[in-house]
Amino acid sequence: MSVTSESCVQNFDPWLSHPVRIAGITREIPGVCTLNLQFEDSRLASTWSFRPGQFTMLYVPGAGEAAISISGDPGVSSVITQTIRDAGNVTRSITGLGEGAVIGLRGPFGSCWPVEMCRGRDVVLIAGGIGLAPLRPVILQLLRQRDQDQELTLIVGAREPSLLLYPDQYDAWRRQGLNVIQTVDRADDSWTGGIGVVTAVLDRIGLRNAAETVVMTCGPEVMMTYAIKTALSRGIPRELLFLSMERNMNCAVALCGHCQFGPHFLCREGPVFSYRHLRPLMRIDDL
Amino acid sequence: MSSSAAGSNTQPSTAHEAVGHGEGVISETEQARFLPRADLQILIRLLRDDGFTVVGPKLDQSAIVYGEITQVADLPIGWTDQQQPGQYRLVPRNDDRMFGYVVGPHSWKQFLFPPSAIVATAQRTGDSWRMSTPDEPSPRYAFLGVRACELAAIAVQDKVFLGGAYVDPIYQQRRASVLLIAVNCTQAASTCFCTSMKTGPRCKAGFDLALTEIDSGFTLETGSERGRSLALRLPLREAQAAELCDAEQGREEAERQITKQMNTDGLHDLLLGQLRSPHWQTVAERCLSCTNCTMVCPTCFCSTVTEVSDLTGDHVDRERHWDSCFNMDISRVNGVPVRDSVASRYRQWLTHKLATWQDQFGTSGCVGCGRCITWCPPGIDLTQEVWTLQQLARESGHGLSHEEAPEQTVEIGSGEG
């Protein structure tokens, strides 16, 4: 099972939001933007930290809260970076705000990607669409701790080239040792990457030692299901497969019941899970 | 800022304090006390003098519900309830019992986990917001008339709201100060199955005081230090042997009247092996998805926070309301509900209540009070549905999910969740 962050559990009212100011907004693909947030209370800025895979509850008074994964560098504490897609009332309210606006933040909450498990192992990250956002912190951390012999691969897929997230960062990641493979469902004339689903890429890439390869995937549930199926067929053990699940998180502290998935509260035991724990549940419709 | 730091040393008794109240055994030291019927008013007055809001049973809208009690006359004297699946009726008794009923649509959870509560507030300050959580003192309640199944339900919600890494401050504050005066059941409804869930009908632990009503008054047990000091201030007298005998007979009568049963042996694994059963659809054809079962359930804890803004938009309260897994919105992700069928929602409720609750909190979520059966408009009886699922599982050998069933049960039940 992935590790639930104990460090984030502090002895304060779990309902208390902290004001953060939007210090910068990057418009990514249509309907998606990345916010850089700074605590209004400077004491929090110096103590706050997160682990890759965790999320926060961002709050626009009057509109409500939304669970948003953290997409920034875990080594940088001065600013909290989160990538948001317009998916509803709250997220649209957030992305509609300008620089300088103040919103609320609770968290970080939830489990994290198994970064430590990656030491001495090859890693394949599989992202679909905005699913790359919660994997970005792990990319940045893995690149920092990478040893010379380690193979790091990112398979990133989108419906079309213009919907690939963070495209201008891929070259920098490549220079630092990440093998970035892009694939789209529908290409245009300028496209030089692959065409097809991420699982097709996973099916054919070279794996030096499948039994010692960690796979982390985030994207639509159906994509993750097939990515895992393919990974298993390549001989990657169940214990080394990790995925990030999405459900309706309301309280983020396992008190409201919304995000249950079988025995799990996704906000607490998830969002990142070992496939070993989710396997029986992922075959059940409408759970 | 947060105001969650309520002292919690004053929590009512825990199991170890009540050791000695063995089933059917009359503890000679503790139980031989008696409160004459005419003196119950003194207990209510003492509690009110101590600053408690006394909450107990009263008649309202043709039901026995829980509300503030200021005098004995507020109690449902001479009334009882008759319950069947989908049916609840008040009926006059032929005596003047004050607690001569079973349980009504209310449970004590509405006082510890209020149906509506402000969890946070945002106030605009220039170009920023001040964000805070409530710091008003919470009400101090004395619950009068808590049944054994309800003590068990409070213990279940203690695990939900206080047992995890994050504690709910509203529940914590109210729970820390509440005084629990249990009243043993001396009758049962056709919907009761606390004996199957091992929660009753006898109050054994978790109370400050426990009464058993007989015609002339109440035998009295204490279950905590607070209960003992309160008892010292009551005009108690030594109970006579006949009174103790009457009380014991009343408690035994309640147990005798319980006919409904649910076999809980292996239920966790069995239900999780039936996730693909067509029976969920069969239940869904009767289930209205009305949420009644979850509203009357004393352990259901789902909630949703909504924004309540003033007209200027400068002051916003975050209000938490009870929610239900039978509402589609509770599972809505990116605009689409995950559980969009009644069958999937009923399955979520039943399997959570009776199976995955154990993974999450180490206890069943059901205390056998029968409210969900009584207050279900079409009268769906979860014990019947469980029985059917058990029959279906038996007929198909190991459930309907074929070779996957054993694996499911093993992995879900691994307890690492």
XYZ file of C-alpha atoms in Angstrom:
704
model
C 0.000 0.000 0.000
C 1.162 3.464 -0.678
C 2.232 5.473 2.282
C -0.244 7.830 3.826
C 1.525 10.972 4.797
C 1.583 11.226 8.541
C 3.388 14.499 8.416
C 0.380 16.254 6.975
C -1.821 15.292 9.878
C -1.571 18.190 12.222
C -3.511 18.934 15.312
C -5.719 21.627 13.907
C -9.312 21.948 12.865
C -9.521 19.978 9.623
C -12.101 22.433 8.315
C -9.839 25.454 8.562
C -8.779 26.861 5.181
C -5.690 29.018 4.852
C -5.768 32.046 2.549
C -3.360 31.780 -0.389
C -2.730 34.412 -3.034
C -2.525 33.556 -6.705
C 1.007 34.708 -7.537
C 0.958 33.448 -11.106
C -1.288 31.800 -13.641
C -0.108 29.795 -16.632
C -2.761 28.998 -19.181
C -1.969 25.486 -20.313
C -4.215 23.668 -22.760
C -7.795 24.899 -23.272
C -9.697 24.755 -19.995
C -6.588 24.011 -17.948
C -4.346 26.362 -16.075
C -1.569 26.124 -13.538
C -1.635 28.331 -10.463
C 1.270 29.358 -8.322
C -0.055 30.008 -4.846
C 1.550 31.731 -1.886
C 0.349 31.654 1.706
C -0.843 34.965 3.082
C 0.523 33.810 6.434
C 4.281 33.684 5.974
C 4.708 31.249 8.883
C 2.800 28.626 6.942
C 4.933 29.229 3.890
C 8.027 28.137 5.763
C 6.545 24.976 7.268
C 4.218 23.694 4.551
C 5.342 20.739 2.481
C 3.797 17.967 0.431
C 4.698 14.667 -1.091
C 4.255 13.816 -4.785
C 0.742 12.563 -5.459
C -0.970 14.486 -2.679
C -3.767 16.993 -3.212
C -5.231 20.054 -1.534
C -8.736 21.417 -1.218
C -8.852 24.784 -2.957
C -11.648 27.048 -1.860
C -13.418 29.999 -3.444
C -15.739 31.485 -0.825
C -19.257 31.355 -2.159
C -18.431 28.798 -4.846
C -17.024 25.989 -2.726
C -14.089 23.618 -2.601
C -12.468 21.303 -5.113
C -9.809 18.635 -4.650
C -6.851 19.586 -6.808
C -3.641 17.628 -7.132
C -0.369 19.349 -6.542
C 1.734 19.568 -9.682
C 4.731 21.492 -8.400
C 8.231 20.592 -7.318
C 8.268 18.998 -3.860
C 11.697 20.553 -3.363
C 10.294 24.071 -3.628
C 8.368 25.274 -0.613
C 7.955 28.963 -1.336
C 5.175 28.400 -3.814
C 2.444 25.796 -4.234
C 1.837 24.822 -7.836
C -1.458 23.254 -8.815
C -2.883 22.476 -12.238
C -6.640 22.789 -12.588
C -9.070 21.778 -15.271
C -12.452 23.449 -15.603
C -14.738 20.617 -14.667
C -17.444 22.277 -12.632
C -18.608 25.316 -10.789
C -15.754 25.501 -8.302
C -12.900 24.827 -10.702
C -14.355 27.313 -13.175
C -14.501 29.910 -10.412
C -10.858 29.264 -9.591
C -9.592 29.381 -13.166
C -11.636 32.526 -13.732
C -9.699 34.407 -11.063
C -6.756 36.620 -11.866
C -3.319 37.055 -10.382
C -3.484 38.608 -6.954
C -6.793 37.002 -6.033
C -6.991 35.180 -2.719
C -8.510 31.733 -2.313
C -8.463 29.190 0.500
C -6.389 26.040 0.817
C -6.615 23.019 3.096
C -4.111 20.216 3.000
C -2.061 18.539 1.727
C -4.081 15.354 1.989
C -3.815 11.798 0.830
C -1.237 9.202 -0.036
C 1.776 9.684 -2.248
C 3.619 8.044 -5.126
C 6.253 5.451 -4.089
C 9.256 7.591 -4.874
C 11.542 5.708 -2.490
C 10.590 2.411 -4.091
C 12.036 3.735 -7.356
C 15.615 3.744 -6.101
C 17.564 1.148 -8.071
C 14.592 0.385 -10.309
C 13.535 1.529 -13.749
C 10.374 3.596 -13.802
C 7.606 3.992 -16.376
C 5.104 6.794 -15.854
C 1.914 6.654 -17.902
C -0.205 9.789 -18.073
C -3.397 10.532 -19.919
C -4.485 14.113 -20.457
C -4.482 16.116 -17.233
C -3.334 12.964 -15.436
C 0.166 14.242 -16.023
C -0.387 16.964 -13.391
C -0.175 14.732 -10.278
C 2.773 12.879 -11.864
C 4.796 16.042 -12.438
C 6.074 16.240 -8.835
C 7.286 12.657 -9.097
C 9.027 13.421 -12.387
C 10.833 16.368 -10.833
C 11.850 14.388 -7.776
C 12.923 11.308 -9.732
C 15.045 13.422 -12.054
C 16.726 14.956 -9.035
C 17.500 11.664 -7.362
C 18.160 9.697 -10.580
C 21.237 7.501 -10.696
C 23.133 7.036 -13.934
C 21.979 3.502 -14.522
C 18.273 4.179 -14.010
C 15.873 4.282 -16.950
C 13.018 6.718 -16.520
C 10.263 6.736 -19.117
C 7.199 8.931 -19.433
C 4.440 7.895 -21.797
C 2.099 10.822 -22.162
C -1.054 10.625 -24.192
C -3.757 13.062 -25.245
C -6.634 13.153 -27.663
C -4.752 15.530 -29.964
C -1.396 17.357 -29.959
C -2.853 20.622 -28.695
C -4.145 18.831 -25.601
C -0.780 17.545 -24.376
C -0.041 19.050 -20.986
C 3.270 20.848 -20.245
C 4.680 20.304 -23.810
C 7.303 23.009 -23.393
C 8.794 21.154 -20.418
C 9.427 17.842 -22.177
C 12.773 18.899 -23.678
C 14.127 19.960 -20.322
C 13.021 16.659 -18.798
C 14.683 14.783 -21.678
C 17.950 16.594 -21.075
C 17.845 15.458 -17.473
C 17.358 11.845 -18.458
C 13.637 11.261 -18.880
C 12.619 9.364 -21.976
C 9.437 11.224 -22.964
C 7.218 9.404 -25.438
C 4.219 11.344 -26.708
C 1.218 9.796 -28.338
C -2.103 11.189 -29.498
C -5.350 9.706 -30.698
C -5.635 12.113 -33.636
C -2.599 13.814 -35.158
C -2.291 16.927 -37.286
C 0.153 17.736 -40.080
C 2.838 19.049 -37.766
C 2.814 16.043 -35.459
C 6.000 14.001 -35.273
C 5.153 11.888 -32.234
C 3.283 8.635 -32.019
C -0.336 7.933 -32.780
C -2.440 5.575 -30.679
C -3.255 4.866 -27.081
C -0.667 4.896 -24.286
C -1.070 1.163 -23.796
C 0.145 0.522 -27.334
C 3.332 2.391 -26.469
C 3.708 0.507 -23.222
C 3.285 -2.709 -25.138
C 6.307 -2.107 -27.351
C 8.827 -0.086 -25.352
C 11.936 -1.893 -24.218
C 11.981 -2.972 -20.584
C 15.378 -4.095 -19.319
C 14.040 -5.864 -16.277
C 10.261 -5.901 -16.065
C 10.276 -7.573 -12.668
C 12.147 -4.563 -11.258
C 10.235 -1.799 -13.022
C 7.885 0.544 -11.186
C 4.841 1.789 -13.085
C 2.808 4.795 -12.003
C -0.235 5.824 -13.955
C -2.764 8.607 -13.781
C -5.525 9.379 -16.206
C -9.060 8.279 -16.998
C -9.985 5.144 -15.073
C -10.423 3.104 -18.232
C -6.987 4.151 -19.469
C -5.391 3.166 -16.168
C -7.184 -0.167 -16.222
C -5.766 -1.009 -19.643
C -2.346 0.414 -18.824
C -2.200 -1.897 -15.827
C -3.360 -4.839 -17.877
C -0.628 -4.175 -20.391
C 1.983 -3.694 -17.672
C 1.045 -7.034 -16.153
C 1.311 -8.689 -19.543
C 4.812 -7.260 -19.840
C 5.751 -9.029 -16.632
C 5.716 -6.052 -14.274
C 4.631 -7.344 -10.856
C 1.388 -6.177 -9.318
C 3.234 -4.816 -6.290
C 5.087 -2.315 -8.482
C 1.987 -0.915 -10.192
C 0.553 2.306 -8.802
C -2.365 4.419 -9.886
C -4.079 7.605 -8.763
C -7.842 7.376 -8.435
C -10.432 10.103 -8.613
C -13.678 10.334 -6.697
C -15.788 13.130 -5.302
C -13.832 14.401 -2.329
C -15.765 16.730 -0.088
C -14.120 16.853 3.328
C -10.718 15.347 2.393
C -10.326 13.954 5.921
C -12.373 10.726 5.764
C -15.336 12.186 7.651
C -17.931 12.824 4.933
C -18.244 9.479 3.157
C -18.232 10.836 -0.396
C -15.066 9.335 -1.825
C -15.508 5.754 -0.704
C -14.275 3.048 -3.032
C -14.976 -0.295 -1.450
C -13.322 -0.172 1.971
C -11.167 2.815 1.055
C -11.640 6.489 1.644
C -9.879 7.829 -1.427
C -8.945 11.022 0.382
C -7.109 9.070 3.067
C -5.878 5.738 1.683
C -5.678 7.283 -1.791
C -5.599 8.912 -4.192
C -2.451 6.891 -4.932
C -2.897 3.167 -4.496
C -0.915 0.067 -5.155
C -2.807 -1.927 -7.778
C -2.451 -4.928 -5.521
C -5.010 -3.334 -3.199
C -7.435 -2.068 -5.808
C -7.423 -5.047 -8.168
C -10.597 -6.734 -6.925
C -12.482 -3.459 -6.833
C -11.544 -2.206 -10.268
C -13.529 -4.952 -11.936
C -16.800 -3.875 -10.340
C -19.018 -1.459 -12.239
C -20.384 1.649 -10.503
C -18.567 1.034 -7.238
C -9.110 30.077 14.556
C -9.806 26.568 15.488
C -11.609 25.918 18.681
C -11.422 22.179 18.694
C -9.380 21.735 21.834
C -12.207 20.611 24.076
C -11.170 18.559 27.005
C -12.183 14.979 26.567
C -11.489 13.480 29.978
C -15.121 13.715 30.820
C -16.259 11.177 28.271
C -18.809 8.784 29.600
C -17.872 5.409 30.743
C -15.976 2.993 28.643
C -16.366 -0.725 28.633
C -13.951 -1.434 31.440
C -15.871 0.748 33.863
C -18.984 -1.273 33.350
C -17.399 -4.610 34.082
C -19.599 -6.445 36.483
C -22.851 -5.720 34.717
C -22.980 -9.186 33.306
C -25.996 -10.222 31.344
C -28.886 -11.121 33.586
C -26.758 -10.733 36.666
C -27.864 -8.183 39.207
C -24.829 -6.544 40.704
C -25.582 -6.324 44.403
C -23.609 -3.207 45.131
C -24.695 -1.098 42.214
C -28.099 -2.186 41.203
C -29.810 -2.245 44.509
C -30.722 1.438 44.222
C -34.154 2.709 43.362
C -35.552 6.013 42.134
C -39.264 6.347 42.893
C -41.330 7.345 39.885
C -42.325 10.662 41.459
C -38.651 11.614 41.805
C -37.637 11.423 38.142
C -38.485 15.130 38.038
C -35.671 15.695 40.534
C -33.187 14.094 38.143
C -34.358 16.357 35.307
C -34.138 19.400 37.574
C -30.656 18.500 38.809
C -29.405 18.135 35.262
C -30.922 21.444 34.242
C -29.457 23.119 37.318
C -26.084 21.736 36.278
C -26.424 23.544 32.961
C -27.379 20.589 30.823
C -29.941 20.749 28.083
C -31.916 17.631 28.858
C -32.956 15.784 25.721
C -35.400 12.929 25.868
C -38.409 11.303 24.260
C -41.524 13.325 23.559
C -44.546 13.123 21.330
C -44.441 15.070 18.091
C -46.254 14.561 14.813
C -47.574 11.159 15.819
C -44.173 9.795 16.712
C -41.903 9.579 19.737
C -38.971 11.804 18.910
C -36.094 13.315 20.869
C -36.298 16.910 21.975
C -35.647 19.150 24.953
C -37.307 17.948 28.148
C -37.983 20.331 31.009
C -40.339 18.196 33.054
C -41.553 14.656 33.401
C -44.832 15.650 31.767
C -42.931 16.142 28.489
C -42.264 12.408 28.311
C -44.561 10.137 26.249
C -46.359 8.884 29.347
C -48.736 6.057 28.549
C -47.768 5.708 24.878
C -46.008 3.003 22.957
C -44.984 2.386 19.371
C -45.862 -0.450 17.044
C -43.430 -1.044 14.222
C -43.447 -3.130 11.071
C -41.452 -2.789 7.843
C -42.626 0.523 6.425
C -44.993 1.163 9.313
C -44.904 3.051 12.619
C -47.929 3.674 14.822
C -48.361 5.258 18.242
C -50.695 3.300 20.478
C -51.901 4.124 23.999
C -50.620 1.835 26.737
C -52.744 0.574 29.561
C -50.275 1.950 32.086
C -48.375 5.147 32.786
C -44.908 4.097 31.688
C -42.673 6.966 30.626
C -40.280 4.875 28.547
C -42.711 2.224 27.362
C -41.770 2.401 23.690
C -38.887 1.118 21.568
C -37.181 3.678 19.298
C -38.577 6.354 17.015
C -37.336 8.024 13.838
C -34.868 10.212 15.707
C -31.537 9.096 17.024
C -29.099 10.892 19.303
C -26.780 11.485 16.368
C -28.741 14.627 15.538
C -27.384 16.215 18.708
C -23.779 15.004 18.465
C -23.530 15.269 14.668
C -26.082 17.988 13.929
C -28.011 17.739 10.645
C -26.838 21.241 9.817
C -23.772 22.953 11.250
C -21.354 25.666 10.231
C -17.883 24.163 9.928
C -16.050 27.247 8.663
C -16.531 30.876 7.768
C -14.903 33.228 5.282
C -15.064 37.008 5.716
C -13.766 39.331 3.016
C -11.134 41.758 4.267
C -10.147 44.235 1.565
C -8.604 42.158 -1.203
C -8.197 39.068 0.950
C -10.299 36.726 3.092
C -10.222 35.915 6.766
C -10.942 32.231 7.135
C -11.947 30.778 10.462
C -13.731 27.933 12.152
C -16.486 28.384 14.727
C -15.516 29.013 18.328
C -18.868 29.261 20.080
C -19.232 26.898 22.994
C -21.226 23.852 22.042
C -24.378 22.843 23.910
C -24.017 20.528 26.903
C -26.524 17.758 26.546
C -27.856 15.174 28.933
C -29.545 12.407 26.970
C -32.366 10.758 28.875
C -33.656 7.455 27.569
C -30.745 6.069 25.562
C -31.309 2.459 24.496
C -28.588 -0.187 24.391
C -28.505 -0.151 20.577
C -28.160 3.616 20.749
C -25.236 3.446 23.143
C -23.666 1.108 20.599
C -24.441 3.576 17.808
C -22.730 6.373 19.719
C -19.700 4.118 20.176
C -19.700 3.493 16.410
C -19.821 7.202 15.627
C -17.046 7.781 18.168
C -14.855 5.630 15.935
C -15.960 7.492 12.812
C -15.512 11.017 14.116
C -12.867 10.640 16.816
C -10.947 7.488 15.947
C -9.052 8.575 12.842
C -6.142 10.851 12.150
C -8.533 13.763 11.751
C -11.102 14.447 14.432
C -14.371 16.224 13.763
C -14.331 19.223 16.110
C -18.105 19.625 16.314
C -18.711 16.019 17.288
C -15.729 16.061 19.631
C -16.962 19.034 21.620
C -20.502 17.803 21.974
C -19.436 14.279 22.773
C -16.978 15.390 25.422
C -19.651 17.009 27.548
C -22.671 14.784 26.935
C -24.155 12.859 29.857
C -25.762 9.565 28.912
C -28.694 8.277 30.919
C -29.699 4.974 29.454
C -33.077 3.342 29.944
C -33.192 -0.387 29.368
C -35.741 -1.704 26.907
C -38.587 -3.605 28.506
C -40.223 -4.373 25.179
C -39.088 -4.806 21.585
C -40.486 -4.087 18.147
C -40.841 -6.597 15.334
C -38.079 -4.689 13.580
C -35.533 -5.019 16.404
C -32.528 -7.299 15.940
C -29.996 -5.964 18.449
C -29.409 -9.477 19.747
C -28.000 -10.440 16.334
C -25.726 -7.416 16.316
C -24.759 -8.071 19.944
C -25.617 -4.532 21.003
C -28.613 -5.129 23.281
C -31.251 -5.085 24.529
C -29.478 -4.787 27.907
C -27.344 -1.659 28.466
C -23.974 -2.944 29.563
C -21.494 -0.150 28.954
C -21.072 3.351 27.687
C -23.595 5.059 29.982
C -23.300 7.317 32.994
C -26.551 6.096 34.513
C -28.787 3.259 33.394
C -32.381 2.963 34.530
C -34.872 0.148 34.231
C -38.474 1.268 34.459
C -41.052 -0.633 36.484
C -44.497 0.619 37.451
C -43.376 2.263 40.673
C -40.140 3.808 39.429
C -36.662 2.939 38.259
C -33.883 0.650 39.352
C -30.602 2.384 38.779
C -27.062 1.438 37.790
C -24.104 3.752 37.503
C -21.555 3.346 34.731
C -19.072 6.161 35.282
C -17.681 8.471 37.932
C -19.956 11.233 36.677
C -22.893 8.892 36.974
C -21.926 7.928 40.509
C -21.645 11.506 41.688
C -24.968 12.333 40.086
C -26.582 9.322 41.746
C -25.359 10.539 45.141
C -27.434 13.670 44.705
C -30.625 11.770 43.894
C -33.168 10.722 46.521
C -32.441 7.049 45.953
C -33.460 4.336 48.312
C -32.552 0.707 48.603
C -34.328 -1.349 45.963
C -36.560 -4.074 47.251
C -36.142 -7.585 45.989
C -39.508 -7.485 44.241
C -38.533 -4.310 42.414
C -35.277 -5.793 41.242
C -37.166 -8.856 40.130
C -39.699 -6.770 38.181
C -36.893 -4.865 36.488
C -35.116 -8.043 35.524
C -38.323 -9.504 34.170
C -38.881 -6.382 32.086
C -35.424 -6.643 30.573
C -35.907 -10.317 29.877
C -39.259 -9.611 28.286
C -37.617 -7.245 25.820
C -35.141 -9.919 24.841
C -37.909 -12.509 24.496
C -39.846 -10.240 22.158
C -36.985 -9.943 19.678
C -37.724 -12.286 16.808
C -35.845 -10.773 13.912
C -32.409 -12.178 13.282
C -29.484 -11.579 11.004
C -26.740 -14.122 10.682
C -23.513 -12.135 10.743
C -21.163 -15.095 10.480
C -18.826 -14.471 7.577
C -21.082 -11.645 6.420
C -18.233 -9.309 5.478
C -16.696 -11.707 2.989
C -20.038 -12.974 1.786
C -21.363 -9.521 0.883
C -18.159 -8.480 -0.829
C -18.313 -11.678 -2.813
C -21.782 -10.681 -4.014
C -20.942 -7.310 -5.551
C -22.051 -8.555 -8.956
C -25.192 -10.267 -7.739
C -28.355 -9.597 -9.768
C -30.106 -9.301 -6.424
C -29.061 -5.656 -6.084
C -31.223 -4.919 -9.100
C -34.088 -6.857 -7.546
C -33.921 -4.674 -4.429
C -33.599 -1.578 -6.603
C -36.982 -2.299 -8.104
C -38.498 -1.582 -4.684
C -35.991 0.957 -3.348
C -37.066 4.566 -3.883
C -33.565 5.871 -3.150
C -35.385 8.239 -0.809
C -32.554 8.327 1.788
C -34.920 7.633 4.700
C -32.854 4.665 5.905
C -29.713 6.778 6.088
C -31.445 9.702 7.783
C -32.918 7.546 10.562
C -29.809 5.365 10.904
C -27.992 6.248 14.128
C -24.562 5.560 12.601
C -24.760 6.879 9.006
C -22.366 9.793 8.773
C -22.292 11.031 5.161
C -22.375 14.791 4.831
C -21.844 17.561 2.318
C -20.627 21.077 2.878
C -22.392 23.853 0.998
C -21.724 27.557 0.704
C -24.136 29.960 2.346
C -23.312 33.514 1.398
C -24.841 36.784 2.470
C -26.207 39.115 -0.209
C -22.940 41.003 -0.591
C -20.916 37.830 -0.953
C -18.505 39.175 1.660
C -19.500 36.758 4.394
C -19.730 33.081 3.591
C -20.572 30.261 5.951
C -19.606 26.723 5.061
C -22.583 24.692 6.203
C -22.397 20.952 6.638
C -25.595 18.973 6.058
C -26.365 15.319 6.381
C -26.083 13.634 3.030
C -26.777 10.109 1.883
C -25.160 7.506 -0.335
C -28.588 7.231 -1.939
C -28.162 10.716 -3.412
C -26.606 10.691 -6.855
C -24.552 13.802 -6.254
C -22.537 12.206 -3.518
C -20.506 10.232 -6.060
C -20.432 12.828 -8.810
C -17.006 13.128 -10.430
C -16.463 15.608 -13.254
C -20.189 15.996 -13.635
C -20.999 12.289 -13.783
C -22.212 10.231 -10.822
C -20.180 7.062 -10.334
C -23.165 5.294 -8.778
C -25.913 6.329 -11.148
C -28.199 3.335 -10.590
C -30.363 2.645 -7.557
C -28.893 -0.856 -7.497
C -25.356 0.490 -7.140
C -26.434 2.886 -4.407
C -28.309 0.277 -2.411
C -25.280 -2.007 -2.768
C -23.022 0.776 -1.522
C -25.234 1.367 1.519
C -25.663 -2.266 2.510
C -22.089 -3.380 1.842
C -20.728 -0.326 3.611
C -22.976 -0.732 6.610
C -22.364 -4.445 7.064
C -18.983 -5.122 5.453
C -16.549 -2.352 4.537
C -17.452 -0.467 7.717
C -15.522 -3.226 9.466
C -12.458 -2.558 7.323
C -12.709 1.152 8.045
C -13.620 1.230 11.717
C -13.199 -2.274 13.094
C -16.914 -2.644 13.803
C -20.130 -3.222 11.930
C -21.994 -0.052 11.019
C -25.279 -1.673 12.044
C -26.504 -1.826 15.634
C -29.759 -3.664 14.925
C -32.157 -0.855 15.917
C -34.431 -1.585 12.949
C -35.102 2.060 12.091
C -34.151 1.589 8.426
C -36.758 -1.166 8.190
C -39.553 0.768 9.880
C -38.985 4.024 8.043
C -38.441 2.568 4.565
C -41.581 3.549 2.624
C -41.779 0.238 0.731
C -40.627 -1.610 3.836
C -37.349 -3.051 2.559
C -35.883 -5.119 5.377
C -32.109 -5.348 5.292
C -32.148 -8.557 7.293
C -34.305 -10.092 4.545
C -31.997 -8.824 1.822
C -28.990 -10.215 3.657
C -30.780 -13.544 4.076
C -31.525 -13.640 0.336
C -27.928 -12.835 -0.538
C -26.820 -15.574 1.825
C -29.152 -18.049 0.111
C -27.957 -16.989 -3.327
C -24.350 -17.362 -2.250
C -25.033 -20.788 -0.842
C -26.842 -21.919 -3.989
C -24.028 -20.811 -6.228
C -21.359 -22.353 -4.051
C -19.272 -19.285 -3.466
C -21.283 -16.417 -4.790
C -22.003 -15.146 -8.236
C -18.646 -13.740 -9.083
C -17.343 -17.230 -9.839
C -13.654 -17.777 -9.439
C -13.028 -14.160 -8.544
C -15.016 -14.245 -5.373
C -12.440 -15.804 -3.048
C -9.780 -13.448 -4.269
C -12.013 -10.439 -3.749
C -12.863 -11.329 -0.265
C -9.303 -12.068 0.696
C -7.958 -8.841 -0.687
C -10.691 -6.528 0.485
C -10.537 -8.016 3.909
C -6.807 -7.638 4.226
C -7.383 -4.719 6.549
C -4.637 -2.560 5.167
C -7.093 -0.019 3.843
